[in-house]
CSV table of C-alpha atoms in Angstrom, one decimal:
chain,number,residue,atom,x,y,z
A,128,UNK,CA,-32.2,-64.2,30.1
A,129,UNK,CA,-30.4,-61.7,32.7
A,130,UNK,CA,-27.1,-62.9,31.0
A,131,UNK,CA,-28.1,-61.9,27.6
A,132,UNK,CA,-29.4,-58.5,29.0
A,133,UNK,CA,-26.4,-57.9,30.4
A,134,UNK,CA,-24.2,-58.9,27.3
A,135,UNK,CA,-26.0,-56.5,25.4
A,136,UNK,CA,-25.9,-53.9,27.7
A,137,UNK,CA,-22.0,-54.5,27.9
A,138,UNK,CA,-21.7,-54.5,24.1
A,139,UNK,CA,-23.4,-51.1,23.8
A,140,UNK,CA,-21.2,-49.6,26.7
A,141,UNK,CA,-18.0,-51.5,24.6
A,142,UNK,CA,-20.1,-49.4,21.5
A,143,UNK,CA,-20.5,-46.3,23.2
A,144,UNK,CA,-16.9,-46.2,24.7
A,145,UNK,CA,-15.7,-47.1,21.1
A,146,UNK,CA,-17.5,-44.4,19.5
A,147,UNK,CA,-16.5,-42.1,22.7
A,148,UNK,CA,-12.7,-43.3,21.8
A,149,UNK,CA,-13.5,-42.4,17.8
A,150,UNK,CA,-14.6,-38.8,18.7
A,151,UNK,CA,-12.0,-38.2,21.4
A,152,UNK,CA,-9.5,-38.9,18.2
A,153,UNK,CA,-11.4,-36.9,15.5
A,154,UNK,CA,-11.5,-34.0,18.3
A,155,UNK,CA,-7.7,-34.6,19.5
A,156,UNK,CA,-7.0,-34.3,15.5
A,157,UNK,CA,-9.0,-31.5,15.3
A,158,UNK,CA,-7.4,-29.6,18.0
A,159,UNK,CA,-3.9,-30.3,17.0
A,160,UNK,CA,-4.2,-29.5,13.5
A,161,UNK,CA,-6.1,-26.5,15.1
A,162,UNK,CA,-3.2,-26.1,17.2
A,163,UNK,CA,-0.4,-26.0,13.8
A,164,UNK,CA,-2.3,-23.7,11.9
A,165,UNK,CA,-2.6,-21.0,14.2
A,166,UNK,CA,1.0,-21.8,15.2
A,167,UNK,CA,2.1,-21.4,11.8
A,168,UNK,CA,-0.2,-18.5,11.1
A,169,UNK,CA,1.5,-16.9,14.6
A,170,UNK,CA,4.9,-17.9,13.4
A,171,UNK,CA,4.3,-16.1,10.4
A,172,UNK,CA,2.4,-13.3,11.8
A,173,UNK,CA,5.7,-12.5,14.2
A,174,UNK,CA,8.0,-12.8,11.3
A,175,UNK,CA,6.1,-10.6,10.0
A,176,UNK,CA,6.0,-8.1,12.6
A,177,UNK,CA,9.6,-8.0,12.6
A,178,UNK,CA,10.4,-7.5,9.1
A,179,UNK,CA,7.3,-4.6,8.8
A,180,UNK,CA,8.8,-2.5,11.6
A,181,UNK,CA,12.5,-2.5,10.4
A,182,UNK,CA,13.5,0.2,8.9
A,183,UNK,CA,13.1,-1.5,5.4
A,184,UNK,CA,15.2,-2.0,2.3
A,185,UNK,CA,17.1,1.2,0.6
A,186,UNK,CA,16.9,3.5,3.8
A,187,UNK,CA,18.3,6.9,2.6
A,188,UNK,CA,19.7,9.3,5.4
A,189,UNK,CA,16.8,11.0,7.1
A,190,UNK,CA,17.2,14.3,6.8
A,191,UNK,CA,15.1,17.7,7.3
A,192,UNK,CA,13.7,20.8,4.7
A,193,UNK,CA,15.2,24.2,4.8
A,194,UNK,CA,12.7,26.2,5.8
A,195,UNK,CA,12.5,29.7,6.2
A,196,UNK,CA,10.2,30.6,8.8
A,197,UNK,CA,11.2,27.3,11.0
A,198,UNK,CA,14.2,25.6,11.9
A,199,UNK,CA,14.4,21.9,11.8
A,200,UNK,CA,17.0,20.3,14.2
A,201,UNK,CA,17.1,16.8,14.3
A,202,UNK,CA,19.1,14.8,17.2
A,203,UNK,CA,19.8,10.7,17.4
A,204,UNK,CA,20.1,10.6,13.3
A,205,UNK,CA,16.3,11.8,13.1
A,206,UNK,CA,14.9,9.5,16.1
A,207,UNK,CA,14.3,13.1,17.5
A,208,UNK,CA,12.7,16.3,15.9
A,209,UNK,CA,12.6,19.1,17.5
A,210,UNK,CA,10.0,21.5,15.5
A,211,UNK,CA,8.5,25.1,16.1
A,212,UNK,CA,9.9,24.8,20.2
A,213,UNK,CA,8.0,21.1,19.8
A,214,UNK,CA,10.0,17.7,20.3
A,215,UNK,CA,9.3,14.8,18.8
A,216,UNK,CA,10.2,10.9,18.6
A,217,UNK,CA,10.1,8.3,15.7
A,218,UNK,CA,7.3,6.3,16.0
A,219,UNK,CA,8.6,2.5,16.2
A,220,UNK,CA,5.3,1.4,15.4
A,221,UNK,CA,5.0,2.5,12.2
A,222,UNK,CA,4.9,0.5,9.1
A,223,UNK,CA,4.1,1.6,5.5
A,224,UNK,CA,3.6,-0.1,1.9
A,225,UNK,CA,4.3,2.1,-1.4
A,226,UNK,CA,1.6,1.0,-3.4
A,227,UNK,CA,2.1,1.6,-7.1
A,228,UNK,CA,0.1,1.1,-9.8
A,229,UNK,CA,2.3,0.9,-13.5
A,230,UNK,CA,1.5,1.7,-16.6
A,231,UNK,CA,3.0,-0.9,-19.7
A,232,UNK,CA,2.0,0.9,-22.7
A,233,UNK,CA,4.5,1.3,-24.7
A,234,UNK,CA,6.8,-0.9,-22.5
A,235,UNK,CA,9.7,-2.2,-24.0
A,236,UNK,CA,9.8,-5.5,-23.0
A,237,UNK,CA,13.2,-6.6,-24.1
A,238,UNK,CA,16.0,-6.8,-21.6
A,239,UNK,CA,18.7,-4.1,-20.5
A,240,UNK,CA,16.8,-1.0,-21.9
A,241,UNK,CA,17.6,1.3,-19.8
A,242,UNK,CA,14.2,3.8,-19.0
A,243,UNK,CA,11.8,1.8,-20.3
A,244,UNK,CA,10.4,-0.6,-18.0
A,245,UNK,CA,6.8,1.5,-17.5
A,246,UNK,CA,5.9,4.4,-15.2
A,247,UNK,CA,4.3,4.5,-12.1
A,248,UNK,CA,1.4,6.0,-13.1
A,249,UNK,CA,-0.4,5.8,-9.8
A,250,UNK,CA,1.1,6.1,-6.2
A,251,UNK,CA,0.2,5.5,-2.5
A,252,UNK,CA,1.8,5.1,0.6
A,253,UNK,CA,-0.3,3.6,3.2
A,254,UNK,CA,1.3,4.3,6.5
A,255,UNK,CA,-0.1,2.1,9.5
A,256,UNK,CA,0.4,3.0,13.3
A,257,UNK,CA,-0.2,-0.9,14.5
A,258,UNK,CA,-0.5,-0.1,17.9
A,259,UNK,CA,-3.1,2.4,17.6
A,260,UNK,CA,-5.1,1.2,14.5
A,261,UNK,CA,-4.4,4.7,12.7
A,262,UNK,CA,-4.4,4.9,9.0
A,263,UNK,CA,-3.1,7.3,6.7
A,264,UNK,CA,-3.4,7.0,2.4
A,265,UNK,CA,-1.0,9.4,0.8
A,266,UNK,CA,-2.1,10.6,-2.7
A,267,UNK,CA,1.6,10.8,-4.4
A,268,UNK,CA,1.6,13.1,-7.7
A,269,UNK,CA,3.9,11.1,-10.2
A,270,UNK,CA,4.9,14.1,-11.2
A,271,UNK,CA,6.5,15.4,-8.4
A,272,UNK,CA,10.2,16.5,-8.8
A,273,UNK,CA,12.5,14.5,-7.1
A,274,UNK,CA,15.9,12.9,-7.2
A,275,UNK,CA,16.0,9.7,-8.8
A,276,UNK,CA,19.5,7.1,-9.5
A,277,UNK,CA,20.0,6.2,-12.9
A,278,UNK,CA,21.5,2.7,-13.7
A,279,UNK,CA,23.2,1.5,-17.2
A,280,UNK,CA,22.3,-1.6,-18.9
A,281,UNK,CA,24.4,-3.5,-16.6
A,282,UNK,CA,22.8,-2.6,-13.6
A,283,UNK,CA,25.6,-0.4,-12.4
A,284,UNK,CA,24.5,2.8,-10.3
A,285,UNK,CA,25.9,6.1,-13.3
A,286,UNK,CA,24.0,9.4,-11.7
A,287,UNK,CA,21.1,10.5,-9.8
A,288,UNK,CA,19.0,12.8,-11.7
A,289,UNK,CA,16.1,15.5,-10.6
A,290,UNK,CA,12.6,14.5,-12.2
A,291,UNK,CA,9.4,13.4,-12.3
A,292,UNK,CA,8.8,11.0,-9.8
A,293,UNK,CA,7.2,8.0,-11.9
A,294,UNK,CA,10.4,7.9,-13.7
A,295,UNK,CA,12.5,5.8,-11.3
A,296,UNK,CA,10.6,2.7,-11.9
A,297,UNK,CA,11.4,3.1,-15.4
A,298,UNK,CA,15.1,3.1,-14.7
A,299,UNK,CA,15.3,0.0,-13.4
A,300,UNK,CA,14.4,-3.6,-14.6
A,301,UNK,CA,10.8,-3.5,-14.3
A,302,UNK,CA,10.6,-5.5,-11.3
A,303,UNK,CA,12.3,-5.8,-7.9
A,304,UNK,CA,14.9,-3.1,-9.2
A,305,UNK,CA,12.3,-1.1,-10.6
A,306,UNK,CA,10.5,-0.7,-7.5
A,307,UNK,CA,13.6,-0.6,-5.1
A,308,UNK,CA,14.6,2.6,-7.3
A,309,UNK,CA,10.9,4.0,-7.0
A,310,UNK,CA,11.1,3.4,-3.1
A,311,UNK,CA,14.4,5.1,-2.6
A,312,UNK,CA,12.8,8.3,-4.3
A,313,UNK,CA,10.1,8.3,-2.3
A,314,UNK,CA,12.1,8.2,0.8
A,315,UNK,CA,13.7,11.1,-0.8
A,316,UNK,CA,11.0,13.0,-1.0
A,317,UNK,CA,9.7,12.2,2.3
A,318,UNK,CA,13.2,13.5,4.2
A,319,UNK,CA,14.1,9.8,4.8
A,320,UNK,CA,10.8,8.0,5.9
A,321,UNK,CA,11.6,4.2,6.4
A,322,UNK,CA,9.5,2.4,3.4
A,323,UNK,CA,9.0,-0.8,4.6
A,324,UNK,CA,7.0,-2.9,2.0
A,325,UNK,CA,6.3,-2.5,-1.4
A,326,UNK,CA,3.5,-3.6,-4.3
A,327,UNK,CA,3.7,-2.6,-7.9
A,328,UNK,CA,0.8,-3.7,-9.7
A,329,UNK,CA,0.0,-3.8,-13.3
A,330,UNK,CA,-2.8,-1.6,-14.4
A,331,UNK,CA,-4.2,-5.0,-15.7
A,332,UNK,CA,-4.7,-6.0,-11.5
A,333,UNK,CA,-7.2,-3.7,-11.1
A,334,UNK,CA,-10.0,-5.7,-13.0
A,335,UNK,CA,-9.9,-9.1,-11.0
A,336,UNK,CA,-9.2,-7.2,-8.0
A,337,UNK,CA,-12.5,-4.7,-8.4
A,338,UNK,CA,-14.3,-8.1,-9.0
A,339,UNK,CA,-12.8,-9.8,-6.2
A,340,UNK,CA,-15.2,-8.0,-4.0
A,341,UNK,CA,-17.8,-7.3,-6.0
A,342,UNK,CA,-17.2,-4.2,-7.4
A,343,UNK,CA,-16.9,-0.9,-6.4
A,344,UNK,CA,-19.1,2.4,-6.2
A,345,UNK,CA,-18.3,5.5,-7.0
A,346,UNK,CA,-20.0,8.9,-8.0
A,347,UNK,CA,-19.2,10.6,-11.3
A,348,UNK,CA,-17.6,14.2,-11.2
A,349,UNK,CA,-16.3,15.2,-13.9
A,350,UNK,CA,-17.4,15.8,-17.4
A,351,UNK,CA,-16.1,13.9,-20.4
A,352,UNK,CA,-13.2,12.6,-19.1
A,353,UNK,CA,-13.6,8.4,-20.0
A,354,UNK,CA,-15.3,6.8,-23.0
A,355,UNK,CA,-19.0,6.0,-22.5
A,356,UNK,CA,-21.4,5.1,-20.4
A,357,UNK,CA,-20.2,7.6,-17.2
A,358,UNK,CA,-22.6,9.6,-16.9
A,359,UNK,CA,-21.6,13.3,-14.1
A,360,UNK,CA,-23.6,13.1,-10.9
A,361,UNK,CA,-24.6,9.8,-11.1
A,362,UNK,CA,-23.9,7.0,-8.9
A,363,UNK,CA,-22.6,3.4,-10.8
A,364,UNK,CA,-21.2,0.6,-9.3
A,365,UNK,CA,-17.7,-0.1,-11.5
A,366,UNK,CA,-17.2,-3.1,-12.9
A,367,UNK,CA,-14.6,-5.0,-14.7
A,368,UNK,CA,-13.2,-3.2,-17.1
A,369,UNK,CA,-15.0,0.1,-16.5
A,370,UNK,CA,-12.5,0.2,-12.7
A,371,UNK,CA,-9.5,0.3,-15.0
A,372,UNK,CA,-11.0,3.4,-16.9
A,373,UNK,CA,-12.1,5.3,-14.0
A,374,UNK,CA,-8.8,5.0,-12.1
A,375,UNK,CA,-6.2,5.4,-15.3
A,376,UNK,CA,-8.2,7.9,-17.8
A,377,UNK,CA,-7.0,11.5,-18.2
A,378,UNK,CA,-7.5,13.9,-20.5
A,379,UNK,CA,-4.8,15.7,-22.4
A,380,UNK,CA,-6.1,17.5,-25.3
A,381,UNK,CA,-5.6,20.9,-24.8
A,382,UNK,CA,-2.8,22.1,-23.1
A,383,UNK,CA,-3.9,23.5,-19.8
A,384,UNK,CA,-5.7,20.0,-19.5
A,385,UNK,CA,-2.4,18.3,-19.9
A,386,UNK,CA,-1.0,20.4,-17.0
A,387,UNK,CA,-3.7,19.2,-14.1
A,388,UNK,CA,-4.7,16.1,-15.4
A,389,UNK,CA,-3.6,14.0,-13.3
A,390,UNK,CA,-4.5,15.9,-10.4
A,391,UNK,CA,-8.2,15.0,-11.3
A,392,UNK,CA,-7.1,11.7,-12.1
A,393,UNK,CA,-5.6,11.4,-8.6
A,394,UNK,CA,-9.0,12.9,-7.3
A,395,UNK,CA,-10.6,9.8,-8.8
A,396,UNK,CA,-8.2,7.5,-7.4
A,397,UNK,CA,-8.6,8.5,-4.1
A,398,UNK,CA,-12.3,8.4,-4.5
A,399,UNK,CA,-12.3,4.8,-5.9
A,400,UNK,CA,-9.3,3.5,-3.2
A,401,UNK,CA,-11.6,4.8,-0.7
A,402,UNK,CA,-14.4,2.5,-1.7
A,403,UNK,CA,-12.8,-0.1,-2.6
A,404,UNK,CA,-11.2,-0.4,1.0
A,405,UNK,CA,-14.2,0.4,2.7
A,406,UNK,CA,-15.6,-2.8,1.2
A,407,UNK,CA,-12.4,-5.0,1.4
A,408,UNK,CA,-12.9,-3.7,5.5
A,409,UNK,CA,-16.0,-4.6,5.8
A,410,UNK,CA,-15.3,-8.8,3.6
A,411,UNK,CA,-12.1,-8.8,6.3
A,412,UNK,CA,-14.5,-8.1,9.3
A,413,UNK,CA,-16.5,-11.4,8.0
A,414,UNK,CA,-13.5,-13.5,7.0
A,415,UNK,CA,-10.4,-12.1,8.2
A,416,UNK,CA,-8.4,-14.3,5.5
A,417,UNK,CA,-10.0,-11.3,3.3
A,418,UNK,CA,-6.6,-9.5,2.5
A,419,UNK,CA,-4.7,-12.7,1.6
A,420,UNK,CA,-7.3,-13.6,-0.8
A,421,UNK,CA,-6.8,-10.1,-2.6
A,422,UNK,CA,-3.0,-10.5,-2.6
A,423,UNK,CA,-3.2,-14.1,-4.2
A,424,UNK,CA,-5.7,-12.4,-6.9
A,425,UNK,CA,-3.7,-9.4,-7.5
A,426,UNK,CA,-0.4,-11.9,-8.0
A,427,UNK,CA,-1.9,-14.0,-10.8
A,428,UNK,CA,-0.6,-13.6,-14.0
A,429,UNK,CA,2.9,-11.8,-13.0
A,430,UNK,CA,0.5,-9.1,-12.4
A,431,UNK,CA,2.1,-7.7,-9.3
A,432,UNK,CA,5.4,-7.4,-7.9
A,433,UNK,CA,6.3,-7.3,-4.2
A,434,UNK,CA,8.0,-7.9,-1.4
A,435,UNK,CA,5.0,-8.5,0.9
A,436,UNK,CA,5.6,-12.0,2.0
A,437,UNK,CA,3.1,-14.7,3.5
A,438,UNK,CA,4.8,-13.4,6.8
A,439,UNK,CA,3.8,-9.9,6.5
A,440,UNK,CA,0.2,-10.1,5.1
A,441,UNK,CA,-0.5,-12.6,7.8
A,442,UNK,CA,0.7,-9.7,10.1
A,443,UNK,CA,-1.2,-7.2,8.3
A,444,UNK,CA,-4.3,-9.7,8.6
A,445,UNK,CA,-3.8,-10.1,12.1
A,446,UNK,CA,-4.6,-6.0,12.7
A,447,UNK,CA,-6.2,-5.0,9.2
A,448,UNK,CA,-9.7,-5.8,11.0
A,449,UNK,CA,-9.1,-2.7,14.1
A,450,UNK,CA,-7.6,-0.4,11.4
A,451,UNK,CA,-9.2,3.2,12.0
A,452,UNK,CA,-10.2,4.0,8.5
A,453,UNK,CA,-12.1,7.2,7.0
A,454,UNK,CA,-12.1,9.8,4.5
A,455,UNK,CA,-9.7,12.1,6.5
A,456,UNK,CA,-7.1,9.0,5.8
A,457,UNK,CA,-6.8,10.2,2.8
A,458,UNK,CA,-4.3,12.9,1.8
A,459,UNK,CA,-3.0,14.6,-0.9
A,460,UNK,CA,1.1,15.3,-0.4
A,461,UNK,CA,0.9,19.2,-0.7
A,462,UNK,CA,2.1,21.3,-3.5
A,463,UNK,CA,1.9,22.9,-7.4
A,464,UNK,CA,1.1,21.9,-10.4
A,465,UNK,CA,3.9,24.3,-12.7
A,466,UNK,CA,4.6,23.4,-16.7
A,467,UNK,CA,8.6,22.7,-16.8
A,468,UNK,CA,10.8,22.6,-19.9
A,469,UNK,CA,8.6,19.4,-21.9
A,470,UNK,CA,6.2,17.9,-18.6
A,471,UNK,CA,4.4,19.3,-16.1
A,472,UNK,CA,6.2,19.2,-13.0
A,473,UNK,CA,4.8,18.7,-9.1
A,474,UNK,CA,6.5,20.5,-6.9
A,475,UNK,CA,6.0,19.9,-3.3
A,476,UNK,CA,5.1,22.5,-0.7
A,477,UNK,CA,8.4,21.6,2.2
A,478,UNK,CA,7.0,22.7,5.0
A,479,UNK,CA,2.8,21.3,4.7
A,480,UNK,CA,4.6,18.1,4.1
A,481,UNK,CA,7.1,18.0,6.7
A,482,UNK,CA,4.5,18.8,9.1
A,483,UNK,CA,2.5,15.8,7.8
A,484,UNK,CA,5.5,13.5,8.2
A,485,UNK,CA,5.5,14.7,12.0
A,486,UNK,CA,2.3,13.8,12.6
A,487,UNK,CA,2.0,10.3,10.4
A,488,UNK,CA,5.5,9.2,11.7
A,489,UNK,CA,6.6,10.8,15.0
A,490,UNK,CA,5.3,11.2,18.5
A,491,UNK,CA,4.8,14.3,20.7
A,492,UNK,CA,7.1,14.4,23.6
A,493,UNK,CA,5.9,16.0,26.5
């Protein structure tokens, strides 16, 4: 009898210790595979790092306005500006993405035809201090006047070209090209600003993405500017379709209409982007795998083209979650609205801007 009890008790310790064993493995396999994600996610996250605080693809000299009131002297090739008796120093922690959004209609979709691979209808640059968390969202007018490089059917570089803005992604092949030559006028127009990253999305992309997180709320403005069913100064929550015709509508009947629509246009863009990253914020601070989930939405269906990598949206996942957001993120880059010879033409005010590029991408030096 005491030989059985003990048998049995030694076969449930040889249980125990087996099922001890068992769990020690599942754990061990656990913790390892724990142990190569978050590697790999680190990995990437560094890579990413790296490639998001380089000075980015088609750098243009940086250079400095002419101004009349103020001289500009830059030192180091830019690294310093010294401004109104003030000295300043690149900020090495900056990164920034050129978001665009293009318009198709009308796209001619056959190869080597040279302007007419869509305009950028819609652009932002969202310029990110990583260390600090600070934000700023730069409204872009596609109309503003700018130099842009026109290419021939085989690609080859023929002139550069002042006008509007949103014309440089047409002169280019509608993808990488297209939004390399859109990047490099930007720069332009921002005295040389690194542009690290870049996303040109299809006005199609904003559908799926507005329904990726559940929609987005905004608060009617203006009168008669999209089809049915917005009603002025009420509130709606936008929803598939109706995003698209909130953020891309403008109204162009009657000439002095043509001239500032898409400032208004741009007023509801900003007031829709502002929403709609308040709530992608707020998913992120719940599931931080938030922003990668948008970017494999917003890539579906050759939708979008980029060169944000796996290695720099893990980075940006890694510090989207402390980003200091609000509605003073949000600017407009300064200037006037004046008709030109056929299109209304932006022109930008060279000193407000320059002083905004000081404080978005340089640091006082004491």
């Amino acid at each position: 009898m005491a030989k059985t009890t003990k048998k049995r008790k030694q076969n449930k310790e040889k249980k125990k210790a087996s099922a001890l064993k068992a769990a020690g493995i599942v754990v061990l396999i656990v913790l390892l595979l724990a142990v190569f994600v978050l590697g790999g996610f680190v990995l990437a996250k560094e890579k990413g790092r790296k490639e998001m605080l380089g000075k980015g693809d088609g750098q243009v000299p940086l250079t400095a306005p002419a101004l009349e009131e103020q001289e500009v002297i830059l030192e180091d090739d830019g690294e310093i500006v010294i401004y109104n008796g003030q000295r300043y120093r690149y900020n090495e922690n900056i990164t920034s993405v050129l978001c665009m959004g293009i318009d198709r209609e009308g796209w001619n979709e056959e190869e080597n035809v040279v302007g007419t691979s869509g305009q950028a209808d819609m652009l932002m640059l969202a310029i990110l201090d990583t260390q600090s968390g600070r934000v700023k969202l730069w409204n872009i007018s596609r109309d503003s006047m700018v130099d842009v490089d026109i290419y021939d059917t085989e690609g080859n570089f023929a002139k550069t070209e002042s006008m509007q803005l949103c014309l440089a992604f047409a002169y280019g092949d509608g993808k990488e090209g297209s939004c390399q030559n859109t990047l490099r006028s930007v720069s332009r127009l921002l005295y040389g600003m690194p542009v690290q990253s870049y996303a040109a999305l299809d006005m199609d992309a904003i559908v799926p993405l507005n329904d990726a997180v559940g929609g987005v709320e905004v608060t009617i403005h203006e009168e008669d500017i999209l089809p049915g069913g917005f009603v002025p100064g009420t509130t709606m929550l936008l929803q598939g379709e109706e995003a698209r015709a909130y953020v891309q509508s403008r109204r162009t009947e009657l000439p002095d209409e043509a001239l500032d629509s898409n400032n208004n246009r741009m007023d509801r863009q900003k007031q829709y982007m502002m929403s709609f990253i308040q709530k992608a914020l707020q998913q992120t601070k719940r599931d931080i795998s938030t922003p990668v989930k948008l970017f494999q939405v917003a890539m579906e269906g050759d939708n979008m083209v980029t060169n944000l990598t796996v290695s720099r949206v893990s980075y940006l996942a890694s510090i989207f979650k402390n980003v200091n957001f609000s509605e003073e993120s949000f600017q407009t880059v300064p200037g006037e609205v004046i008709k030109g010879e056929s299109y209304a033409e932006y022109h930008v005010d060279d000193q407000a801007l320059y002083e905004m590029i000081l404080d978005a991408f340089y640091l006082k030096e004491d």
